[in-house]
XYZ file of N, CA and C in Angstrom:
297
model
N -49.878 -30.713 45.639
C -48.455 -30.682 45.417
C -47.700 -30.652 46.745
N -46.660 -31.409 46.859
C -45.783 -31.358 48.025
C -45.159 -29.980 48.103
N -45.002 -29.442 49.272
C -44.458 -28.082 49.440
C -43.035 -28.043 49.997
N -42.582 -29.183 50.549
C -41.303 -29.229 51.213
C -40.425 -30.304 50.594
N -39.093 -30.079 50.585
C -38.178 -31.061 49.989
C -36.859 -30.992 50.699
N -36.056 -31.998 50.415
C -34.660 -32.035 50.850
C -33.808 -32.418 49.644
N -32.634 -31.850 49.591
C -31.660 -32.220 48.580
C -30.337 -32.500 49.324
N -29.814 -33.699 49.155
C -28.543 -34.077 49.777
C -27.488 -34.226 48.703
N -26.356 -33.571 48.887
C -25.201 -33.673 47.974
C -24.240 -34.706 48.577
N -23.877 -35.710 47.776
C -23.016 -36.769 48.248
C -21.823 -36.973 47.300
N -20.628 -37.036 47.852
C -19.412 -37.257 47.058
C -18.780 -38.527 47.549
N -18.834 -39.564 46.698
C -18.281 -40.870 47.066
C -16.773 -40.855 47.170
N -16.232 -41.611 48.100
C -14.789 -41.796 48.136
C -14.395 -42.612 46.907
N -13.205 -42.385 46.370
C -12.762 -43.184 45.224
C -12.837 -44.678 45.534
N -13.442 -45.432 44.633
C -13.597 -46.853 44.800
C -14.856 -47.256 45.574
N -15.599 -46.296 46.081
C -16.805 -46.575 46.870
C -18.106 -46.296 46.095
N -17.983 -45.994 44.794
C -19.165 -45.649 44.007
C -20.230 -46.739 44.018
N -19.825 -47.977 43.849
C -20.805 -49.067 43.829
C -21.455 -49.225 45.201
N -20.726 -49.011 46.278
C -21.282 -49.048 47.600
C -22.295 -47.931 47.825
N -22.019 -46.753 47.322
C -22.961 -45.631 47.423
C -24.258 -45.940 46.649
N -24.105 -46.482 45.447
C -25.292 -46.889 44.685
C -26.114 -47.889 45.445
N -25.495 -48.886 46.049
C -26.219 -49.891 46.829
C -26.912 -49.255 48.034
N -26.182 -48.324 48.661
C -26.771 -47.608 49.815
C -28.035 -46.855 49.398
N -27.986 -46.161 48.258
C -29.134 -45.387 47.802
C -30.290 -46.289 47.420
N -30.007 -47.460 46.850
C -31.094 -48.373 46.534
C -31.760 -48.884 47.807
N -30.971 -49.143 48.839
C -31.531 -49.554 50.132
C -32.355 -48.402 50.733
N -31.857 -47.186 50.571
C -32.581 -45.999 51.060
C -33.964 -45.860 50.420
N -34.050 -46.170 49.158
C -35.344 -46.091 48.460
C -36.343 -47.094 49.084
N -35.854 -48.260 49.412
C -36.694 -49.280 50.065
C -37.095 -48.821 51.436
N -36.183 -48.247 52.181
C -36.494 -47.772 53.521
C -37.506 -46.628 53.501
N -37.441 -45.782 52.462
C -38.365 -44.638 52.359
C -39.810 -45.078 52.200
N -40.031 -46.259 51.676
C -41.401 -46.780 51.503
C -42.117 -46.902 52.845
N -41.388 -47.050 53.930
C -42.009 -47.177 55.255
C -42.282 -45.819 55.919
N -41.836 -44.745 55.283
C -42.050 -43.407 55.851
C -43.333 -42.787 55.330
N -44.343 -42.702 56.161
C -45.645 -42.210 55.732
C -45.560 -40.742 55.278
N -44.690 -39.974 55.834
C -44.594 -38.548 55.492
C -43.758 -38.251 54.263
N -43.080 -39.245 53.704
C -42.255 -39.021 52.526
C -43.094 -39.287 51.293
N -43.294 -38.263 50.466
C -44.111 -38.366 49.269
C -43.328 -39.029 48.135
N -42.170 -38.451 47.808
C -41.298 -39.003 46.760
C -39.881 -39.044 47.330
N -39.130 -40.046 46.871
C -37.709 -40.187 47.275
C -36.946 -40.640 46.065
N -35.907 -39.876 45.703
C -35.097 -40.184 44.511
C -33.624 -40.227 44.955
N -32.948 -41.286 44.587
C -31.492 -41.346 44.705
C -30.947 -41.256 43.280
N -29.882 -40.496 43.081
C -29.365 -40.335 41.724
C -27.839 -40.245 41.698
N -27.301 -40.470 40.486
C -25.864 -40.355 40.230
C -25.694 -39.257 39.187
N -24.783 -38.345 39.430
C -24.519 -37.260 38.462
C -23.567 -37.747 37.338
N -23.518 -37.002 36.273
C -22.653 -37.334 35.148
C -21.172 -37.291 35.516
N -20.785 -36.366 36.407
C -19.391 -36.312 36.827
C -19.110 -37.367 37.842
N -18.008 -38.036 37.718
C -17.679 -39.182 38.536
C -17.712 -38.953 40.015
N -18.351 -39.887 40.722
C -18.337 -39.892 42.162
C -19.361 -39.004 42.848
N -20.146 -38.263 42.109
C -21.162 -37.393 42.677
C -22.536 -38.037 42.639
N -23.203 -38.053 43.792
C -24.531 -38.645 43.939
C -25.398 -37.665 44.693
N -26.668 -37.988 44.810
C -27.558 -37.153 45.569
C -28.854 -37.835 45.887
N -29.595 -37.193 46.776
C -30.934 -37.636 47.139
C -31.847 -36.408 47.076
N -33.020 -36.578 46.493
C -34.059 -35.545 46.468
C -35.342 -36.202 46.918
N -35.938 -35.648 47.987
C -37.191 -36.208 48.480
C -38.159 -35.063 48.808
N -39.472 -35.395 48.758
C -40.487 -34.393 48.979
C -41.434 -34.818 50.102
N -42.102 -33.787 50.674
C -42.962 -33.958 51.830
C -44.138 -32.975 51.744
N -45.267 -33.366 52.281
C -46.410 -32.462 52.271
C -46.336 -31.407 53.345
N -45.614 -31.682 54.407
C -45.557 -30.768 55.527
C -44.207 -30.855 56.243
N -43.970 -29.887 57.072
C -42.694 -29.826 57.824
C -42.566 -31.011 58.775
N -43.680 -31.505 59.289
C -43.628 -32.639 60.208
C -43.063 -33.882 59.479
N -43.502 -34.086 58.250
C -42.967 -35.221 57.469
C -41.496 -35.091 57.182
N -41.084 -33.869 56.865
C -39.686 -33.627 56.593
C -38.841 -33.830 57.843
N -39.312 -33.325 58.975
C -38.617 -33.487 60.239
C -38.498 -34.945 60.625
N -39.590 -35.686 60.411
C -39.574 -37.113 60.740
C -38.518 -37.827 59.913
N -38.430 -37.441 58.630
C -37.418 -38.044 57.768
C -36.004 -37.708 58.245
N -35.795 -36.429 58.569
C -34.453 -36.003 59.018
C -34.030 -36.681 60.308
N -34.999 -37.143 61.073
C -34.694 -37.837 62.325
C -34.895 -39.355 62.230
N -35.141 -39.850 61.022
C -35.498 -41.246 60.805
C -34.313 -42.141 60.540
N -34.683 -43.357 60.129
C -33.678 -44.407 59.920
C -32.728 -44.139 58.751
N -33.224 -43.556 57.671
C -32.357 -43.273 56.509
C -31.304 -42.251 56.915
N -31.716 -41.173 57.582
C -30.756 -40.163 57.993
C -29.719 -40.752 58.952
N -30.161 -41.593 59.875
C -29.214 -42.253 60.798
C -28.231 -43.123 60.047
N -28.713 -43.868 59.076
C -27.818 -44.728 58.271
C -26.851 -43.916 57.457
N -27.339 -42.795 56.898
C -26.471 -41.905 56.111
C -25.310 -41.401 56.958
N -25.614 -40.912 58.119
C -24.550 -40.351 58.968
C -23.636 -41.463 59.519
N -24.216 -42.636 59.824
C -23.393 -43.723 60.345
C -22.385 -44.222 59.310
N -22.738 -44.100 58.015
C -21.879 -44.592 56.930
C -21.072 -43.482 56.247
N -21.260 -42.239 56.679
C -20.667 -41.109 55.974
C -19.149 -41.209 55.876
N -18.509 -41.534 56.940
C -17.028 -41.579 56.962
C -16.475 -42.663 56.055
N -17.208 -43.771 55.951
C -16.777 -44.882 55.121
C -17.019 -44.650 53.647
N -18.186 -44.053 53.317
C -18.622 -43.964 51.918
C -18.239 -42.651 51.215
N -18.165 -41.575 51.990
C -18.088 -40.250 51.357
C -16.770 -39.537 51.658
N -16.283 -38.796 50.663
C -15.050 -38.027 50.833
C -15.292 -36.662 51.468
N -16.568 -36.266 51.503
C -16.959 -35.005 52.142
C -18.194 -35.266 52.995
N -18.412 -34.440 54.001
C -19.614 -34.584 54.817
C -20.806 -34.309 53.915
N -21.861 -35.165 53.965
C -23.055 -34.907 53.151
C -23.624 -33.529 53.451
N -24.010 -32.831 52.418
C -24.630 -31.506 52.544
C -26.104 -31.663 52.334
N -26.924 -31.278 53.341
C -28.358 -31.431 53.291
C -28.950 -29.999 53.163
N -29.792 -29.825 52.133
C -30.444 -28.537 51.895
C -31.947 -28.708 52.071
N -32.542 -27.827 52.871
C -34.003 -27.757 52.992
C -34.516 -26.867 51.879
N -35.545 -27.328 51.157
C -36.053 -26.628 50.010
C -37.573 -26.460 50.144
N -38.070 -25.290 49.693
C -39.511 -25.031 49.565
C -39.835 -25.149 48.094
N -40.760 -26.025 47.749
C -41.178 -26.193 46.347
C -42.219 -25.137 45.986
N -42.052 -24.531 44.811
C -42.955 -23.471 44.402
C -43.724 -23.756 43.120
N -43.356 -24.792 42.383
C -44.043 -25.110 41.138
C -43.819 -26.578 40.807
N -44.747 -27.111 39.997
C -44.689 -28.493 39.630
C -45.361 -28.740 38.290
N -44.826 -29.645 37.487
C -45.461 -30.134 36.295
C -45.826 -31.585 36.510
N -47.067 -31.911 36.349
C -47.489 -33.280 36.554
C -47.851 -33.908 35.227
């Protein structure tokens, strides 16, 4: 079981929802090249304009590589254009899993 995770809270600017969805789909493709990323999920919440990313890692090195990688750079480079708030990134320790 992966022991480390990240959760990013994203709030799209009004009218940018489709752009955020496209960005997350591209992020999923980019994550395939990250050896240390076990799972990567981009999602849209029920309430309008709210999105997120949840990804898992086997170790801190994989998580750190992701935080310093191309997806994180793209997220921050596009933050002002796509999001009404600065993305909030949470480091998470996973304690249980159902497979």
